[in-house]
GROMACS .gro file of N, CA and C in nm:
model
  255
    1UNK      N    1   0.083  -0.120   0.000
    1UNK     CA    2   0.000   0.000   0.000
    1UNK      C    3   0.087   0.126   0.000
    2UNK      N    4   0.205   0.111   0.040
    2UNK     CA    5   0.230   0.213   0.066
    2UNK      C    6   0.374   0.276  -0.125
    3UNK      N    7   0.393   0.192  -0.147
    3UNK     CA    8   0.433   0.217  -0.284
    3UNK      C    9   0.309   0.222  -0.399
    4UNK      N   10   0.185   0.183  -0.356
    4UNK     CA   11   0.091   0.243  -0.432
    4UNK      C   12   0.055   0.402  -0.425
    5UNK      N   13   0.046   0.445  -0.307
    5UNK     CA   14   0.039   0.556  -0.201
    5UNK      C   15   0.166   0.629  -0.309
    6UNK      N   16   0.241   0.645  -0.296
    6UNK     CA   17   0.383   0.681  -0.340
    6UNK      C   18   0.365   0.699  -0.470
    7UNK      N   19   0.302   0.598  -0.597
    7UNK     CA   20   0.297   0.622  -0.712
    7UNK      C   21   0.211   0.711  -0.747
    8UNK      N   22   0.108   0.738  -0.641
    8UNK     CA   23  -0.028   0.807  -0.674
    8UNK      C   24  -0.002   0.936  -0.626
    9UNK      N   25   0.130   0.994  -0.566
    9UNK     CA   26   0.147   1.059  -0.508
    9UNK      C   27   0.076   1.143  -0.361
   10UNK      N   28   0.025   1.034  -0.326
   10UNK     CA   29  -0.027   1.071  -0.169
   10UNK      C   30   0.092   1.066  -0.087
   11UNK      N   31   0.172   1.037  -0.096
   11UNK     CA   32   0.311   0.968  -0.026
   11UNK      C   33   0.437   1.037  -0.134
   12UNK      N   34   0.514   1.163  -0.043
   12UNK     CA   35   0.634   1.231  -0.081
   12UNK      C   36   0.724   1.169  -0.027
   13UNK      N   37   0.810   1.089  -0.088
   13UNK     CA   38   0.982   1.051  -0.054
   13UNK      C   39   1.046   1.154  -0.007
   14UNK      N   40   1.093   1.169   0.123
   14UNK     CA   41   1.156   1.264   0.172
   14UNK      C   42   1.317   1.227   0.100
   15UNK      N   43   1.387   1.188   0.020
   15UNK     CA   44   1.477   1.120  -0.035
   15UNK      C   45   1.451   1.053  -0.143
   16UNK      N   46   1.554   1.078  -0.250
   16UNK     CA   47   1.556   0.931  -0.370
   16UNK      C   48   1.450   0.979  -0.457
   17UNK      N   49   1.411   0.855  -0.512
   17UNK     CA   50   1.322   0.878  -0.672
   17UNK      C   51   1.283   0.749  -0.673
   18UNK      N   52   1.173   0.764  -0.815
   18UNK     CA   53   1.069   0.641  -0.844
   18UNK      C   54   1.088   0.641  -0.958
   19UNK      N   55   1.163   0.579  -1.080
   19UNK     CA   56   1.158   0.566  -1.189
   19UNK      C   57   1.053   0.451  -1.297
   20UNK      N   58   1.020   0.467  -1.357
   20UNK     CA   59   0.959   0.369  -1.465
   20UNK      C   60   1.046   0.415  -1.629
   21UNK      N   61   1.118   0.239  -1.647
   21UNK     CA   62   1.109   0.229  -1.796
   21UNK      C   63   1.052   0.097  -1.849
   22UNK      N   64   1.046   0.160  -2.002
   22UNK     CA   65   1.014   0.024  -2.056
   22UNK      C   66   1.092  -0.097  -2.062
   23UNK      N   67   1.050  -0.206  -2.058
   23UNK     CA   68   1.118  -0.326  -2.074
   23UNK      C   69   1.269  -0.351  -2.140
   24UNK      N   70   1.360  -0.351  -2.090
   24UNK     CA   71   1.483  -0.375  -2.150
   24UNK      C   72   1.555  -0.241  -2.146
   25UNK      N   73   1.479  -0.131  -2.128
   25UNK     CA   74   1.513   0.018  -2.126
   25UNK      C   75   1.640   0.028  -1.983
   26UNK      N   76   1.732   0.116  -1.995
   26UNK     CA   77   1.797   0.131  -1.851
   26UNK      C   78   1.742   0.270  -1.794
   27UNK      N   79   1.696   0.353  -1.888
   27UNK     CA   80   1.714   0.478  -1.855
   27UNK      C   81   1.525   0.482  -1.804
   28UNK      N   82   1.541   0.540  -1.718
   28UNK     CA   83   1.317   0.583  -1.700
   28UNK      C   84   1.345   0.729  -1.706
   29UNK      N   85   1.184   0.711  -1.647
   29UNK     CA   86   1.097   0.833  -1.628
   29UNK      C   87   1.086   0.897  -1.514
   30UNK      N   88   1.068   0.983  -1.435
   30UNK     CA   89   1.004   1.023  -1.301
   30UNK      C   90   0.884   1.014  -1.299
   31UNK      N   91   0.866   0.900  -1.209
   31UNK     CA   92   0.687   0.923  -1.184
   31UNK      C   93   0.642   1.011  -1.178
   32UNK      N   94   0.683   1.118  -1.145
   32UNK     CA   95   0.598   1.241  -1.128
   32UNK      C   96   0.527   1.230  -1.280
   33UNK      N   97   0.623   1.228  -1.379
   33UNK     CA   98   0.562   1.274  -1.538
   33UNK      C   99   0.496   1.164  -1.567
   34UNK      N  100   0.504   1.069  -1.572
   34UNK     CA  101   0.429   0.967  -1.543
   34UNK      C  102   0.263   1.018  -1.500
   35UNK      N  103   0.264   1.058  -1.381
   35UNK     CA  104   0.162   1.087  -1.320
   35UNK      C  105   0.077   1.163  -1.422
   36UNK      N  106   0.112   1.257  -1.467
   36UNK     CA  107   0.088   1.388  -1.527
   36UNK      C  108  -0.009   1.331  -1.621
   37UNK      N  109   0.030   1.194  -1.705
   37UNK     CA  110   0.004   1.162  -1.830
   37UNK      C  111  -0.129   1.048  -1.781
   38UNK      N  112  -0.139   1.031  -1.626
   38UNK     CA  113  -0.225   0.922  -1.613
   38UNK      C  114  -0.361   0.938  -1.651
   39UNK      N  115  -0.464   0.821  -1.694
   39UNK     CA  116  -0.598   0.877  -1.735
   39UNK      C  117  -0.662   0.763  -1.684
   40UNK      N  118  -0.755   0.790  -1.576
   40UNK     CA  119  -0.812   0.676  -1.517
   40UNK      C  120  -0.899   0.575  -1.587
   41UNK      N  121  -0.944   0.462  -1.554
   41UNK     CA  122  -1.026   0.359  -1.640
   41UNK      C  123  -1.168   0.427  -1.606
   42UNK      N  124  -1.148   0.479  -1.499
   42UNK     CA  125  -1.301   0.454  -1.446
   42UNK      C  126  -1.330   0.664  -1.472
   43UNK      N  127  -1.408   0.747  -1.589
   43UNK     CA  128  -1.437   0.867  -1.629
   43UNK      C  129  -1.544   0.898  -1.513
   44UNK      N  130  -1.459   1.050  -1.490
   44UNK     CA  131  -1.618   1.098  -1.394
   44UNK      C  132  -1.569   1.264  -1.428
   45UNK      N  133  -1.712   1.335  -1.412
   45UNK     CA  134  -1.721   1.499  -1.427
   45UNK      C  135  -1.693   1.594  -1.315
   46UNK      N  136  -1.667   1.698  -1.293
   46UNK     CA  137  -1.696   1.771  -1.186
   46UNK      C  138  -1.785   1.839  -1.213
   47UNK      N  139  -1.905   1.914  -1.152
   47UNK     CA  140  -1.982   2.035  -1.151
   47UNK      C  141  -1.908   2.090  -1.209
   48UNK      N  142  -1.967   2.169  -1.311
   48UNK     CA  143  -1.887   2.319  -1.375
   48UNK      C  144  -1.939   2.315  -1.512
   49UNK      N  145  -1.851   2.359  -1.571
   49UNK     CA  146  -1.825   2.371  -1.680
   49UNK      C  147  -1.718   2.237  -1.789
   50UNK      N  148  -1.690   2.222  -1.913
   50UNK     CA  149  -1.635   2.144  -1.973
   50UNK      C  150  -1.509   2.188  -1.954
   51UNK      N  151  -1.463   2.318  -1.930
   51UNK     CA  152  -1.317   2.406  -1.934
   51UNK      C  153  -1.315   2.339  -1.791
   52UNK      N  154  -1.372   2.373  -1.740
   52UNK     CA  155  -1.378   2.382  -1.539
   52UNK      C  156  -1.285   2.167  -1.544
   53UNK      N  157  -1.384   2.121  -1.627
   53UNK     CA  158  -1.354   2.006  -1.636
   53UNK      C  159  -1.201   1.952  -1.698
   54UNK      N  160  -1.190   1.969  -1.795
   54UNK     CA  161  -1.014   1.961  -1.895
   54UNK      C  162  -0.933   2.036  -1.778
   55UNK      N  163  -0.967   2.151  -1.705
   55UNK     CA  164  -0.861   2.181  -1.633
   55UNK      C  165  -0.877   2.142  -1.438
   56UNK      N  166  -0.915   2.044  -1.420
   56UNK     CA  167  -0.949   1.938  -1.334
   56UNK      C  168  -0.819   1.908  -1.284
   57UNK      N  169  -0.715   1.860  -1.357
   57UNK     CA  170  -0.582   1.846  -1.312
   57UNK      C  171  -0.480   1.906  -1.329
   58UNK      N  172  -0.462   2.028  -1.373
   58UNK     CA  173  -0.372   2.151  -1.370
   58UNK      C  174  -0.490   2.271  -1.378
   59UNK      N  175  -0.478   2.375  -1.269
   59UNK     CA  176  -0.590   2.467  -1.257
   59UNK      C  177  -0.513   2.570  -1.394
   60UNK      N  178  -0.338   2.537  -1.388
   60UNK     CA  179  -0.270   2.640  -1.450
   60UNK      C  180  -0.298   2.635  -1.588
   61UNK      N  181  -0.346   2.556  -1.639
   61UNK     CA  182  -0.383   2.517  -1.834
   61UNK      C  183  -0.387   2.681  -1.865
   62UNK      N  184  -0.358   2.740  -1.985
   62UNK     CA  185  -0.403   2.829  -2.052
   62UNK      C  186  -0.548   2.811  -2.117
   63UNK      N  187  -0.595   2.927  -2.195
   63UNK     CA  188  -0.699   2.889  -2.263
   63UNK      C  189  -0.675   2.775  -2.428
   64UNK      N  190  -0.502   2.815  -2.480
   64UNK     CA  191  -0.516   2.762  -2.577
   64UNK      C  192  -0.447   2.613  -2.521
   65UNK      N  193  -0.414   2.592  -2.416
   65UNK     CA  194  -0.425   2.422  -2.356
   65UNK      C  195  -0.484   2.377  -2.354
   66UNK      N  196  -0.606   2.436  -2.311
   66UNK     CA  197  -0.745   2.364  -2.318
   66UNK      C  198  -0.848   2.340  -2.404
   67UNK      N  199  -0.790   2.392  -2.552
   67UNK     CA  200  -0.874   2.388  -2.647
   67UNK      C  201  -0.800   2.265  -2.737
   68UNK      N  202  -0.654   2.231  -2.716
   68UNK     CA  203  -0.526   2.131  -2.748
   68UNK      C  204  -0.598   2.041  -2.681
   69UNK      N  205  -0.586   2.027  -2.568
   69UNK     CA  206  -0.650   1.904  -2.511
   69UNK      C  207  -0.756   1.850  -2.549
   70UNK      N  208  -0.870   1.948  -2.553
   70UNK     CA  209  -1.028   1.915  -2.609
   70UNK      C  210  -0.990   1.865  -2.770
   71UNK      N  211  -0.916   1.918  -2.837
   71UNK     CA  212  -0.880   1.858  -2.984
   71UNK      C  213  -0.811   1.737  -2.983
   72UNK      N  214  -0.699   1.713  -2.844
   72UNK     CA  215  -0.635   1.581  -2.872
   72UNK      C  216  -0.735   1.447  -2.854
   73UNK      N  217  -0.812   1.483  -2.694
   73UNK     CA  218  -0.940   1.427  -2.697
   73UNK      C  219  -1.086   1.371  -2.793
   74UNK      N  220  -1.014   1.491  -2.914
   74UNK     CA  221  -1.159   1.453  -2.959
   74UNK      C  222  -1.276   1.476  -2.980
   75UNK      N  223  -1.286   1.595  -2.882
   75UNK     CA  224  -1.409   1.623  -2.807
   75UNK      C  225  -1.465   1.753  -2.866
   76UNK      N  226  -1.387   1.813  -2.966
   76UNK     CA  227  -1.404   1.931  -3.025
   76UNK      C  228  -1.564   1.959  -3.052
   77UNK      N  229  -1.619   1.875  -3.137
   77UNK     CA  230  -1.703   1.900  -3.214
   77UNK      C  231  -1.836   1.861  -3.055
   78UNK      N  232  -1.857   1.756  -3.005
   78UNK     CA  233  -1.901   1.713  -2.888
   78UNK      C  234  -1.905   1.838  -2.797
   79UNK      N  235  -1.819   1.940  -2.805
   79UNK     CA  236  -1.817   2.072  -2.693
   79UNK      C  237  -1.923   2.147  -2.795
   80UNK      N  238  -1.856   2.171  -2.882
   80UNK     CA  239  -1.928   2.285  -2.964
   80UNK      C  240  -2.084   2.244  -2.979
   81UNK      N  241  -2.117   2.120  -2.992
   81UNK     CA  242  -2.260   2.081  -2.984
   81UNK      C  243  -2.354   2.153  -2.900
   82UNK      N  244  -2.298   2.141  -2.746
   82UNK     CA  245  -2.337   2.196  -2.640
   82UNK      C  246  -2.434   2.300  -2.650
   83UNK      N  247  -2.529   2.328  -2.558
   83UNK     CA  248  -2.591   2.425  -2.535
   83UNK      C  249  -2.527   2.615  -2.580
   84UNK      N  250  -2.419   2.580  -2.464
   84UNK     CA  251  -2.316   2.708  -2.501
   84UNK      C  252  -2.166   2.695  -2.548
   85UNK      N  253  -2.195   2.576  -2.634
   85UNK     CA  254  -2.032   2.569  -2.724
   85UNK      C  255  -1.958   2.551  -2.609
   0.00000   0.00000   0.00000
């Protein structure tokens, strides 16, 4: 539990690092970036808005991050549908 804790970042290493590479790889990643990139199995909304939403896990997104994201997603045309775009 507690290296789950750690990957999920509930749990700061006062010391050291957490690397991930791929198979056969020597060199990793920092979990942290890792983290950054995670996208859960299980989708849920917050109250708000769709912006309010894409920027759910960095409050800092710009506006044109969040229109990158909504395009990498997909979701472009699905927003614009919307009531208020």
């Amino acid at each position: 539990s507690t290296l789950a804790r750690t990957l999920a970042g509930l749990i700061v290493p006062a010391t050291g690092s957490i690397r991930a590479a791929p198979e056969g790889s020597a060199e990793g990643r920092p979990i942290v970036q890792l983290r950054r990139a995670y996208v859960p199995q299980a989708s849920f909304l917050v109250r708000g808005t769709v912006r309010e939403n894409i920027r759910y896990g960095s409050s800092a997104l710009s506006e044109l991050e969040i229109r990158a994201a909504a395009r990498d997603a997909r979701c472009e045309d699905f927003i614009r549908g919307l009531p208020e775009g």
